[in-house]
C-alpha positions as semicolon CSV with decimal commas, in nm:
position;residue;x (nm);y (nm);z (nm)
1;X;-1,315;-25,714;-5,802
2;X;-1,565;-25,557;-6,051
3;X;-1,932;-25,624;-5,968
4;X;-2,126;-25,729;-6,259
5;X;-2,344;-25,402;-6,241
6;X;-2,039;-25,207;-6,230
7;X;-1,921;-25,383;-6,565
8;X;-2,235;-25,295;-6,744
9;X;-2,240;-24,967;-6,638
10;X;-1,892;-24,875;-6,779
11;X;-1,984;-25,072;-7,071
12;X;-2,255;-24,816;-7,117
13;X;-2,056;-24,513;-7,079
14;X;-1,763;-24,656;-7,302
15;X;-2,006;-24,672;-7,620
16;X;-2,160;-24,363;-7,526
17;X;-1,808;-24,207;-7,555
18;X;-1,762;-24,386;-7,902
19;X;-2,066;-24,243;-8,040
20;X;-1,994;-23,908;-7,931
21;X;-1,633;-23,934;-8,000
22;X;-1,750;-24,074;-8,397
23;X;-1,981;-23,764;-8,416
24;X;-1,709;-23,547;-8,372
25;X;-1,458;-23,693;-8,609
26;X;-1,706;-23,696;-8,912
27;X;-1,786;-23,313;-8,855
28;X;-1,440;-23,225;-8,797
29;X;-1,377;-23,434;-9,114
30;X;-1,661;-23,227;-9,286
31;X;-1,469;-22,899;-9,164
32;X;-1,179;-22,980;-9,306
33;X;-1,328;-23,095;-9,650
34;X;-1,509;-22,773;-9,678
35;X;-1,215;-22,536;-9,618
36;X;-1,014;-22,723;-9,905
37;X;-1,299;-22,702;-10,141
38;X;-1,362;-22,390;-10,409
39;X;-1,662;-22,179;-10,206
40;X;-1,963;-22,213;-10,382
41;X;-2,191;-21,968;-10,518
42;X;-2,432;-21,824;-10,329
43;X;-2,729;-21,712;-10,553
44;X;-2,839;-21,321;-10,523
45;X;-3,157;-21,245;-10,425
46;X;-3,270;-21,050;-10,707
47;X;-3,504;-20,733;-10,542
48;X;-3,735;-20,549;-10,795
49;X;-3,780;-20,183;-10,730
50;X;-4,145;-20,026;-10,768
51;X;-4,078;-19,778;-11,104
52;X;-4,160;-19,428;-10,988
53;X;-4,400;-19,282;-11,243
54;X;-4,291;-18,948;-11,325
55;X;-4,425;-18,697;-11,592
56;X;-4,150;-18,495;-11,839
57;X;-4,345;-18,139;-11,682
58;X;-4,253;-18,264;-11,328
59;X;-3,930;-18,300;-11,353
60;X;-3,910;-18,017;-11,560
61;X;-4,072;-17,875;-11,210
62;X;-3,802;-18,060;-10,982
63;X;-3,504;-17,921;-11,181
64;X;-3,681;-17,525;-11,157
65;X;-3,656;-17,562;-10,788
66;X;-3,287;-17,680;-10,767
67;X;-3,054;-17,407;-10,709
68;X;-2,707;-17,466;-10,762
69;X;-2,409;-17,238;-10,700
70;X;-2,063;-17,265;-10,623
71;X;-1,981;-17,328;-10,212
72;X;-2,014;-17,549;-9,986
73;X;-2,306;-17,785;-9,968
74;X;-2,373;-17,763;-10,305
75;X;-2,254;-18,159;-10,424
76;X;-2,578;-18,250;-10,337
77;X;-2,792;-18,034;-10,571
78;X;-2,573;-18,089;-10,816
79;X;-2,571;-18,484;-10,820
80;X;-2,973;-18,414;-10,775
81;X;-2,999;-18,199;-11,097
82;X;-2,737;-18,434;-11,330
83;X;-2,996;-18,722;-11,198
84;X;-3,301;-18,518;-11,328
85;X;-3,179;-18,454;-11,657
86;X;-3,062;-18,812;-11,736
87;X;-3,418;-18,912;-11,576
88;X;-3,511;-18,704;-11,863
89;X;-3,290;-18,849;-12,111
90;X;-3,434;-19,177;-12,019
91;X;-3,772;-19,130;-12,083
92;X;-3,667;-19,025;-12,492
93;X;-3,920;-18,903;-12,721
94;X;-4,180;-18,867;-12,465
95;X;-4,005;-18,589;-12,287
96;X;-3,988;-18,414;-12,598
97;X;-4,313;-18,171;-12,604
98;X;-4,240;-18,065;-12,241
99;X;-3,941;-17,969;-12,277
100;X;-4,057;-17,758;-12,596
101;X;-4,311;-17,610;-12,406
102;X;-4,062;-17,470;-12,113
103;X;-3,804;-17,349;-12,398
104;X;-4,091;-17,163;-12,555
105;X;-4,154;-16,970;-12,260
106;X;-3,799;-16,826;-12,276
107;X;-3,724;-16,871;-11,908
108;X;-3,400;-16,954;-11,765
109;X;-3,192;-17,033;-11,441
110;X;-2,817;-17,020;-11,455
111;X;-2,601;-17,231;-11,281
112;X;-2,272;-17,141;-11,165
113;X;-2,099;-17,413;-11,320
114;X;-2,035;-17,185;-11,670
115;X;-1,795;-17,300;-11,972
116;X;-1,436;-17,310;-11,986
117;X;-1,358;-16,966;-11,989
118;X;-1,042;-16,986;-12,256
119;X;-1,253;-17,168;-12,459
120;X;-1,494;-16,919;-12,423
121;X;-1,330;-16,641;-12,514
122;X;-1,198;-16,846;-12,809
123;X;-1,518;-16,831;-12,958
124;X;-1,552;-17,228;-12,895
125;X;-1,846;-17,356;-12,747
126;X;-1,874;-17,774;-12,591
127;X;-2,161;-17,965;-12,669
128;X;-2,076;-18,176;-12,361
129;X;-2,059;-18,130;-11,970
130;X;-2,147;-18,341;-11,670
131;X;-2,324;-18,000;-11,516
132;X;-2,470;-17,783;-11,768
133;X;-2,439;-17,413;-11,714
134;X;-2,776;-17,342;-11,693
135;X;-3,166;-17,481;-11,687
136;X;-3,173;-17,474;-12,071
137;X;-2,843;-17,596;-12,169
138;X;-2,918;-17,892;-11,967
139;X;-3,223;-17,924;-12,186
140;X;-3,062;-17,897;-12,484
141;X;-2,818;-18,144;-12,439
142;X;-3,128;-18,367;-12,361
143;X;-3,299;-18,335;-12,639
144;X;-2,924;-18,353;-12,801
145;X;-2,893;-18,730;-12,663
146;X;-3,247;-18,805;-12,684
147;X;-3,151;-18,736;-13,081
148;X;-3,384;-18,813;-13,363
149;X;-3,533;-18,616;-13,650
150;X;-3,827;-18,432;-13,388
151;X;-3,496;-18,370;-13,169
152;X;-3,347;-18,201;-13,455
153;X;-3,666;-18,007;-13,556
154;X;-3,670;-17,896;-13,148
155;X;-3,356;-17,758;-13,148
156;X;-3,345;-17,589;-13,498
157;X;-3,666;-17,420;-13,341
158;X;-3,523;-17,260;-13,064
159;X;-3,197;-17,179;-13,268
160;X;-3,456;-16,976;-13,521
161;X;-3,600;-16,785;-13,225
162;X;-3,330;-16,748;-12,961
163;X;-3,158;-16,384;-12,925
164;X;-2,923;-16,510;-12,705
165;X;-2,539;-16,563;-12,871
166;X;-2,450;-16,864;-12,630
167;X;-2,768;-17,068;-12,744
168;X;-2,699;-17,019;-13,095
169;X;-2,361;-17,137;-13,070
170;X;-2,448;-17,448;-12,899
171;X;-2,723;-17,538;-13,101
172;X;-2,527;-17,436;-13,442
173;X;-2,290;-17,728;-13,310
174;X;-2,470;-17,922;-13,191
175;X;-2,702;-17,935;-13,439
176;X;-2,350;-18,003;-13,718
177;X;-2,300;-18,337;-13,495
178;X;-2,617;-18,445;-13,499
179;X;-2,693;-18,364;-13,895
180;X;-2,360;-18,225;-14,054
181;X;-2,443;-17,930;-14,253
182;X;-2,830;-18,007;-14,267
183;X;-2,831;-17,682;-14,069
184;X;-2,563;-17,436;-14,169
185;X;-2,784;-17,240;-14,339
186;X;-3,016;-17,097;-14,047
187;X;-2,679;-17,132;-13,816
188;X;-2,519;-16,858;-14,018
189;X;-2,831;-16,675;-14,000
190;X;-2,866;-16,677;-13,717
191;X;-2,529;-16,579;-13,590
192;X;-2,514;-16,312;-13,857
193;X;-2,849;-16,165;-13,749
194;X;-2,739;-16,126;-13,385
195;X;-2,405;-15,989;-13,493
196;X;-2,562;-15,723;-13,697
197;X;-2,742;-15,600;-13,389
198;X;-2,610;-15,328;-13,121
199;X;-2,367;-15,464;-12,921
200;X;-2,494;-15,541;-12,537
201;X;-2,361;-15,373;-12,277
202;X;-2,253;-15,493;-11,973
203;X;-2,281;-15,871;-12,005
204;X;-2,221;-16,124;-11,771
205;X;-2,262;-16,497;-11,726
206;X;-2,334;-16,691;-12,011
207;X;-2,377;-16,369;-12,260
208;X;-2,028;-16,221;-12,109
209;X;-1,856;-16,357;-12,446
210;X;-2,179;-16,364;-12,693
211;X;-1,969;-16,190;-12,980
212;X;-1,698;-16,483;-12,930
213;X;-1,983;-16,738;-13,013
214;X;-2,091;-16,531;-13,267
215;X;-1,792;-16,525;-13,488
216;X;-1,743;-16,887;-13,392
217;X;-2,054;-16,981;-13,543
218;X;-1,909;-16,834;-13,852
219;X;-1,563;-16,994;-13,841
220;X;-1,692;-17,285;-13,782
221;X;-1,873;-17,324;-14,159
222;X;-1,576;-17,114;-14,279
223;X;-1,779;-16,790;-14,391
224;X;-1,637;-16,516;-14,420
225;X;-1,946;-16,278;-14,517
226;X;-1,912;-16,052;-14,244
227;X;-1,516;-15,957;-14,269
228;X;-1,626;-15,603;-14,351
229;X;-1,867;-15,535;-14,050
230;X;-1,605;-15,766;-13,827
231;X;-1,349;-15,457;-13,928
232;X;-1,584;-15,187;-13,838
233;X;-1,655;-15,373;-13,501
234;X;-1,294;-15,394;-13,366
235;X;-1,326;-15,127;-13,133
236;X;-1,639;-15,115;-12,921
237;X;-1,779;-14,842;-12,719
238;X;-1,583;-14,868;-12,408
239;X;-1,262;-14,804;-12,579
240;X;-1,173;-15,160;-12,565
241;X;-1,111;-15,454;-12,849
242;X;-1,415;-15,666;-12,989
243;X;-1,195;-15,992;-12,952
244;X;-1,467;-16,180;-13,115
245;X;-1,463;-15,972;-13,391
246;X;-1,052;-16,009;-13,390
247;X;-1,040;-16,406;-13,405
248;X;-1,302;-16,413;-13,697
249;X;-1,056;-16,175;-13,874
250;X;-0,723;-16,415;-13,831
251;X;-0,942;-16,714;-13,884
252;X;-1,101;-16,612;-14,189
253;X;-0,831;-16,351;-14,351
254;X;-0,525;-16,386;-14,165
255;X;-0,246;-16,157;-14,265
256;X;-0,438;-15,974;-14,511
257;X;-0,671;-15,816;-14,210
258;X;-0,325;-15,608;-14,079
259;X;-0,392;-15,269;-14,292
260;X;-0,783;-15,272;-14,074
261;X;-0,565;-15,380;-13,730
262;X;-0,290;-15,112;-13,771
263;X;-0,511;-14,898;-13,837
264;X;-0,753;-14,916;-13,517
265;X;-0,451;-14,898;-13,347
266;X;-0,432;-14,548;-13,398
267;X;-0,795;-14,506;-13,344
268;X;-0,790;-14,176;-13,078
269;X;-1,108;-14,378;-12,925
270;X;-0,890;-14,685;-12,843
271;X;-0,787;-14,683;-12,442
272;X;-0,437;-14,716;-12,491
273;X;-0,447;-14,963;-12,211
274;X;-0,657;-15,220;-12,425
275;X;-0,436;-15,197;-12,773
276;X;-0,265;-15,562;-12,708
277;X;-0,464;-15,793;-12,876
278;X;-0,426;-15,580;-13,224
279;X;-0,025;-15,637;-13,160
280;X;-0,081;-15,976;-13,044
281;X;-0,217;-16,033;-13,341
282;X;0,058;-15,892;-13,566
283;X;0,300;-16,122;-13,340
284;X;0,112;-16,418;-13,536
285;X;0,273;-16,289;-13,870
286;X;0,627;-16,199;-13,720
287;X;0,925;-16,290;-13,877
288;X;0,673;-16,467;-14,131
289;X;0,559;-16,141;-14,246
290;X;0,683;-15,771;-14,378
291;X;0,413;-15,577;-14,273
292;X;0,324;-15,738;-13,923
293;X;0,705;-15,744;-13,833
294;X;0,658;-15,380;-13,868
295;X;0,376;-15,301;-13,699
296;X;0,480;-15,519;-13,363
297;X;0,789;-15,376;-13,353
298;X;0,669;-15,017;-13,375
299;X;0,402;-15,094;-13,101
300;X;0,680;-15,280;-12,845
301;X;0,884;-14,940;-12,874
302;X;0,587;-14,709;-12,818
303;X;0,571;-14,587;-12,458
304;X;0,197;-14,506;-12,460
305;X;0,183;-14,904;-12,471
306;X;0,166;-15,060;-12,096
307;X;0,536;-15,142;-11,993
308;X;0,427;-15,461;-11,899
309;X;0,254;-15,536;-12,221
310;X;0,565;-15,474;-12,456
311;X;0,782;-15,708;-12,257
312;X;0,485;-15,973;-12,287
313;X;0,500;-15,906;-12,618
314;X;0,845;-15,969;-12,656
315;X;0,882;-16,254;-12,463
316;X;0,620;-16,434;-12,639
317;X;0,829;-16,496;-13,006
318;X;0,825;-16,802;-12,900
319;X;0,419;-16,894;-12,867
320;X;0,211;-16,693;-13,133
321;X;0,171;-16,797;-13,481
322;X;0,311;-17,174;-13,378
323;X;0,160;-17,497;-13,472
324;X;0,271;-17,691;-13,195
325;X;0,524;-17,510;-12,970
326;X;0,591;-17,842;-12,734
327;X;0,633;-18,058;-13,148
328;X;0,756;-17,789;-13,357
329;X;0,641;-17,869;-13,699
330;X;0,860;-17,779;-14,061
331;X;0,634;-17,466;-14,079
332;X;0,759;-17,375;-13,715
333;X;1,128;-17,463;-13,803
334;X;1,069;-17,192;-14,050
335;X;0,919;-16,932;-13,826
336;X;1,194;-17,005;-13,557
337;X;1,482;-16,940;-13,800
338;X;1,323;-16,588;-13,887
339;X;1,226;-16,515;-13,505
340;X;1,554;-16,586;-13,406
341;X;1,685;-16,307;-13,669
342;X;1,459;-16,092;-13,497
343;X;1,647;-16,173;-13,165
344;X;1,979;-16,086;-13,382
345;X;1,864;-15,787;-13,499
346;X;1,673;-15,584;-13,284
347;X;1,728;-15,729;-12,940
348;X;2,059;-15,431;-12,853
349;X;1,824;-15,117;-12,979
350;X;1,683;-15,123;-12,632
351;X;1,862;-15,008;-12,290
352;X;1,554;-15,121;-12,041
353;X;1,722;-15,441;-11,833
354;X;1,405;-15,566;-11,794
355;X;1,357;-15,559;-12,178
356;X;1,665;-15,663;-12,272
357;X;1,592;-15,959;-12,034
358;X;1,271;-16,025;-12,218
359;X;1,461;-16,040;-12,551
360;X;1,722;-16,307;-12,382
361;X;1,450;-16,536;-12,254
362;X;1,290;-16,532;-12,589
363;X;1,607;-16,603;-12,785
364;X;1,680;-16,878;-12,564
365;X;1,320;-17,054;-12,566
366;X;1,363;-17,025;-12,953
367;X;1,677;-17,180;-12,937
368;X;1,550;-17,450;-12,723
369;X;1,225;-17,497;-13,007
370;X;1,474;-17,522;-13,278
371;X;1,741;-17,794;-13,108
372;X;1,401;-17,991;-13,033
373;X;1,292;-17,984;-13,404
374;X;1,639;-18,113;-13,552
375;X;1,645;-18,392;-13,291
376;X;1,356;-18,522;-13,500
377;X;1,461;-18,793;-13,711
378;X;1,288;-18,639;-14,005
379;X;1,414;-18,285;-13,977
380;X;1,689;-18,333;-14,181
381;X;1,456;-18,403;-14,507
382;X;1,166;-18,120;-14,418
383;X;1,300;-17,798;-14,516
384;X;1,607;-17,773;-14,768
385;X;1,750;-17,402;-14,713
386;X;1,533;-17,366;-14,480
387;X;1,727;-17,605;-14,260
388;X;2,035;-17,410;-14,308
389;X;1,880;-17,088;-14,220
390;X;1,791;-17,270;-13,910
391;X;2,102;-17,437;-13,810
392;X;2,290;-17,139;-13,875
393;X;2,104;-16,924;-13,655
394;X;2,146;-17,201;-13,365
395;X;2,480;-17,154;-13,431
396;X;2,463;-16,815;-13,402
397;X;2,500;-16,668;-12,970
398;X;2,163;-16,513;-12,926
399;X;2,130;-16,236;-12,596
């Protein structure tokens, strides 16, 4: 039998339990509720940085100091410069007279990063780039994005003053998105001023393709004011071809340049090895044109031309003179059609295999071109005889 005192006691413990075991059910019910809920947002902490106050000249002074070339290690300079100039960018106006006061003291540090180098020796020149190819380009495209009319008057400054063929053609375009045609006028004088100069010797870097700028400055407002000097120019001292001087000619006069390109051809001072770009160019007009037909087909059978050359040459019917080789155009239809006579006519006067192979690969990539232009839906409306011409010579077996 239970004592009384023994009663009491487990009475004691029992509710003890009860309280402890209610405790547990109402947090495992809490648990549970929480887990079924949407979580709730938990309110950043918002941190404000202390601004670093920095002065235009010092960072001018930061940027100096960076080197950056190509290797390894070099990410980090390069993320460290990019941050300096948009530092720069940030503080606008402001940063303005110190960064006119470096740029007047004509000093400069390249950076290995360059431009495009097709684009480069196509005369054209970006106004854009994450890295800029040197100290002052990255200032230029500052004061570019910084924009306004003391931007403009910064860089129309420099472009007055500069003697350097890169700068001018950055700043000429530049200066035609910020203001279009506000500054065409000093832009061609500038470019014609440097092109009337001696031609440098030796460049490299950033001044490696100066005449390419040059003319692009000039192609780029469409003058043609300097077609006469261009064809005293094609030939430089080094017995090679002024391709800057070249592209202004087939941009500005096209076809009607051949009598000055056939005839520096057979310049004695011309190093035989360097004559392709002057039958490139003819290539353009092939098929198209009397004259150029002539003159590229006289220079792919003349054996003082590289071997290698005349089957490029040959090969490459199907690229220059094209609008769009990959979308051939009603124009190209055209040109196929009379490249593709070419093939027909000319491709059996030569006995070289490897030449005869070059005349095969460029019938059948013409071939190719034209099937891809009729499978246009429009095709059959765009040309008229033209068409026929076409179709017929697809018909036609080609080497």
């Amino acid at each position: 039998m239970v004592s009384q005192r023994s009663a009491q006691t487990l009475l004691r413990e029992r509710a003890l339990w009860e309280n402890e075991k209610s405790a547990l059910q109402t947090g495992l019910d809490s648990a549970r509720s929480r887990k079924r809920a949407a979580p709730s947002v938990i309110e950043k902490t918002k941190f404000v940085g202390v601004k670093e106050e920095i002065s235009p000249r010092e960072i001018i002074d930061r940027l100096q100091k960076i080197k950056i070339s190509s290797g390894v290690g070099q990410n980090k300079n390069t993320r460290l410069a990019i941050h300096q100039f948009e530092i720069l960018i940030a503080l606008g106006p402001s940063a303005l007279p110190a960064i006119r006061e470096f740029l007047l003291r004509n000093e400069e540090i390249d950076y290995e990063s360059g431009f495009n180098k097709k684009e480069s020796k196509d005369g054209k020149m970006a106004t854009d780039f994450v890295l800029p190819p040197s100290l002052r380009f990255g200032l230029f495209d500052a004061v570019k994005q910084i924009g306004g009319s003391d931007a403009e008057k910064l860089l129309a400054e420099i472009l007055g003053g500069t003697g350097r063929g890169a700068e001018v053609a950055y700043l000429a375009r530049a200066l035609q998105e910020m203001a279009p045609n506000k500054y065409r006028d000093i832009s061609l004088h500038a470019a014609r001023e440097l092109l009337s100069a001696p031609l440098a010797a030796n460049a490299s870097g950033l001044d490696k393709y100066d005449r390419e700028y040059l003319y692009g400055v000039l192609a780029l407002y469409g003058d043609a004011s300097l077609t006469a000097l261009a064809q005293t120019q094609l030939i430089r001292s080094d017995g090679g071809i002024d391709r800057g001087a070249l592209q202004y000619l087939q941009q500005t006069m096209g076809v009607q340049a051949l009598p000055a390109i056939a005839q520096a051809y057979q310049d004695a001072t011309l190093d035989p090895s360097k004559k392709e770009p002057l039958v490139r160019y003819a290539l353009s007009f092939a098929g198209a044109d009397e004259q150029a037909t002539a003159f590229w087909h006289k220079a792919i059978t003349d054996p003082a031309l590289p071997f290698g050359q005349r089957r490029e040459l040959i090969e490459d019917l199907n690229q220059d003179g094209f609008q769009n080789e990959k979308n051939p155009t009603a124009r190209d239809a055209q040109l196929i059609a009379q490249r593709l006579a070419l093939v027909d006519q000319l491709h059996n006067e030569i006995d070289n295999p490897v030449l005869k192979d070059a005349w095969r690969e460029a019938g059948k990539d013409l071939q190719n071109m034209g099937l891809k232009y009729l499978s246009q839906p429009e095709a059959p409306y765009a040309l008229g005889k033209d068409l026929k011409d076409l179709r017929l010579r697809l018909s036609q077996t080609t080497p």
